[in-house]
């Protein structure tokens, strides 16, 4: 998991590699990611990451640190990962949020089939929506 300042052509590789792994998916190519995260007035709030395995790009994630009730939380705004690497990618996302010192990781969206993986990683659904939260261990 490597941080990047903005999305680049690697995003198109992720889109081409992962899009067939999910039955329903909003387009997430480079143009769409630029529009959503790199070109808007809130671009400075997003932390962008690429996932690689053996030198190949297999996914990306977007995090945003926010103040909620006096605590910092890490909101996982978006991610797309080749399905066979989804479990390790989710674990790396949670570890990155913990590294920032945030009190919790909140998954604002999740891909089809990841709810079981999130539960195995210690997450729990905090509302009747599709959001899952993860309370990090106090250092």
Coordinates of C-alpha atoms in Angstrom, one line a residue:
X1 CA 0.0 0.0 0.0
X2 CA 1.7 3.2 -1.3
X3 CA 0.4 6.7 -0.9
X4 CA 0.2 8.8 -4.1
X5 CA -0.5 12.6 -4.4
X6 CA -3.0 12.1 -7.2
X7 CA -4.4 9.3 -9.4
X8 CA -2.5 8.5 -12.6
X9 CA -2.6 5.9 -15.4
X10 CA -2.4 3.1 -12.9
X11 CA -6.0 3.8 -12.1
X12 CA -7.0 2.6 -15.5
X13 CA -5.1 -0.6 -14.9
X14 CA -7.0 -1.2 -11.7
X15 CA -10.3 -0.5 -13.5
X16 CA -9.4 -2.9 -16.3
X17 CA -8.3 -5.6 -13.9
X18 CA -11.0 -5.5 -11.3
X19 CA -14.2 -4.4 -13.0
X20 CA -15.3 -7.9 -14.0
X21 CA -14.9 -9.2 -10.4
X22 CA -18.0 -7.4 -9.2
X23 CA -21.5 -7.8 -10.6
X24 CA -22.6 -4.2 -10.0
X25 CA -20.0 -1.4 -10.0
X26 CA -19.8 2.3 -10.7
X27 CA -17.2 3.2 -13.3
X28 CA -13.8 4.0 -11.6
X29 CA -11.4 4.8 -14.4
X30 CA -8.8 7.5 -14.3
X31 CA -11.1 10.2 -15.6
X32 CA -13.8 9.4 -13.0
X33 CA -11.3 9.3 -10.1
X34 CA -9.8 12.6 -11.2
X35 CA -13.2 14.2 -11.3
X36 CA -14.2 12.7 -7.9
X37 CA -11.0 13.1 -5.9
X38 CA -8.3 15.1 -7.7
X39 CA -10.1 18.1 -9.4
X40 CA -12.6 19.2 -6.7
X41 CA -12.2 21.9 -4.0
X42 CA -11.8 19.2 -1.3
X43 CA -9.0 17.3 -3.0
X44 CA -6.6 18.2 -0.1
X45 CA -8.7 16.2 2.3
X46 CA -8.2 12.8 0.5
X47 CA -5.4 10.4 1.0
X48 CA -4.9 8.2 -2.0
X49 CA -3.2 4.8 -2.1
X50 CA -2.3 2.1 -4.6
X51 CA -1.9 -1.6 -3.7
X52 CA 0.7 -3.6 -5.5
X53 CA 1.6 -7.3 -5.5
X54 CA 4.8 -8.4 -7.0
X55 CA 5.2 -5.2 -8.9
X56 CA 1.6 -5.2 -10.3
X57 CA -1.0 -2.7 -9.4
X58 CA -4.0 -4.6 -8.0
X59 CA -6.1 -1.8 -6.4
X60 CA -6.5 1.6 -4.8
X61 CA -8.1 3.2 -1.8
X62 CA -9.1 6.7 -0.7
X63 CA -9.2 7.7 2.9
X64 CA -10.3 10.9 4.6
X65 CA -9.6 11.8 8.2
X66 CA -12.5 13.6 9.9
X67 CA -13.4 15.0 13.3
X68 CA -16.5 13.2 14.8
X69 CA -17.7 13.9 18.3
X70 CA -14.2 15.1 19.3
X71 CA -12.4 12.1 17.8
X72 CA -10.5 11.6 14.6
X73 CA -11.9 8.8 12.4
X74 CA -10.5 7.4 9.2
X75 CA -13.3 7.3 6.7
X76 CA -12.7 4.8 3.8
X77 CA -14.4 6.8 1.1
X78 CA -13.6 4.5 -1.9
X79 CA -11.6 1.5 -2.9
X80 CA -11.4 -1.0 -5.7
X81 CA -9.2 -4.1 -5.6
X82 CA -8.9 -7.2 -7.7
X83 CA -11.2 -9.6 -5.7
X84 CA -8.6 -12.2 -4.8
X85 CA -6.6 -9.5 -3.1
X86 CA -9.5 -7.9 -1.3
X87 CA -8.9 -9.4 2.2
X88 CA -5.3 -8.2 2.5
X89 CA -6.2 -4.8 1.0
X90 CA -8.9 -4.3 3.6
X91 CA -6.4 -5.3 6.4
X92 CA -3.9 -2.9 5.0
X93 CA -6.5 -0.1 4.9
X94 CA -7.4 -0.7 8.6
X95 CA -3.7 -0.8 9.5
X96 CA -3.1 2.6 7.7
X97 CA -6.0 4.2 9.5
X98 CA -4.6 2.9 12.8
X99 CA -1.1 4.3 11.9
X100 CA -2.7 7.8 11.6
X101 CA -3.8 7.6 15.2
X102 CA -7.5 7.7 14.3
X103 CA -10.0 6.2 16.9
X104 CA -11.9 4.2 14.3
X105 CA -12.0 3.2 10.6
X106 CA -15.4 3.7 9.0
X107 CA -16.1 2.1 5.6
X108 CA -18.4 4.5 3.8
X109 CA -19.0 2.0 1.0
X110 CA -18.1 -1.6 0.5
X111 CA -17.8 -3.9 -2.4
X112 CA -20.0 -7.0 -3.0
X113 CA -18.9 -9.8 -0.8
X114 CA -16.6 -7.8 1.6
X115 CA -19.0 -7.8 4.6
X116 CA -17.8 -11.2 5.7
X117 CA -14.1 -10.2 5.2
X118 CA -14.7 -7.0 7.3
X119 CA -16.2 -9.1 10.1
X120 CA -13.2 -11.4 10.1
X121 CA -11.0 -8.4 10.4
X122 CA -12.9 -7.3 13.5
X123 CA -15.4 -4.8 12.0
X124 CA -19.0 -4.6 12.9
X125 CA -22.0 -3.0 11.3
X126 CA -22.8 0.1 13.3
X127 CA -26.1 1.0 11.7
X128 CA -28.8 -0.7 9.5
X129 CA -27.0 0.8 6.5
X130 CA -24.1 -0.9 4.7
X131 CA -21.5 0.8 6.8
X132 CA -19.0 -1.1 8.9
X133 CA -16.9 0.3 11.6
X134 CA -13.7 -0.9 13.3
X135 CA -12.6 0.3 16.7
X136 CA -8.8 0.4 16.8
X137 CA -6.8 -0.6 19.9
X138 CA -5.7 2.2 22.1
X139 CA -1.9 2.4 22.0

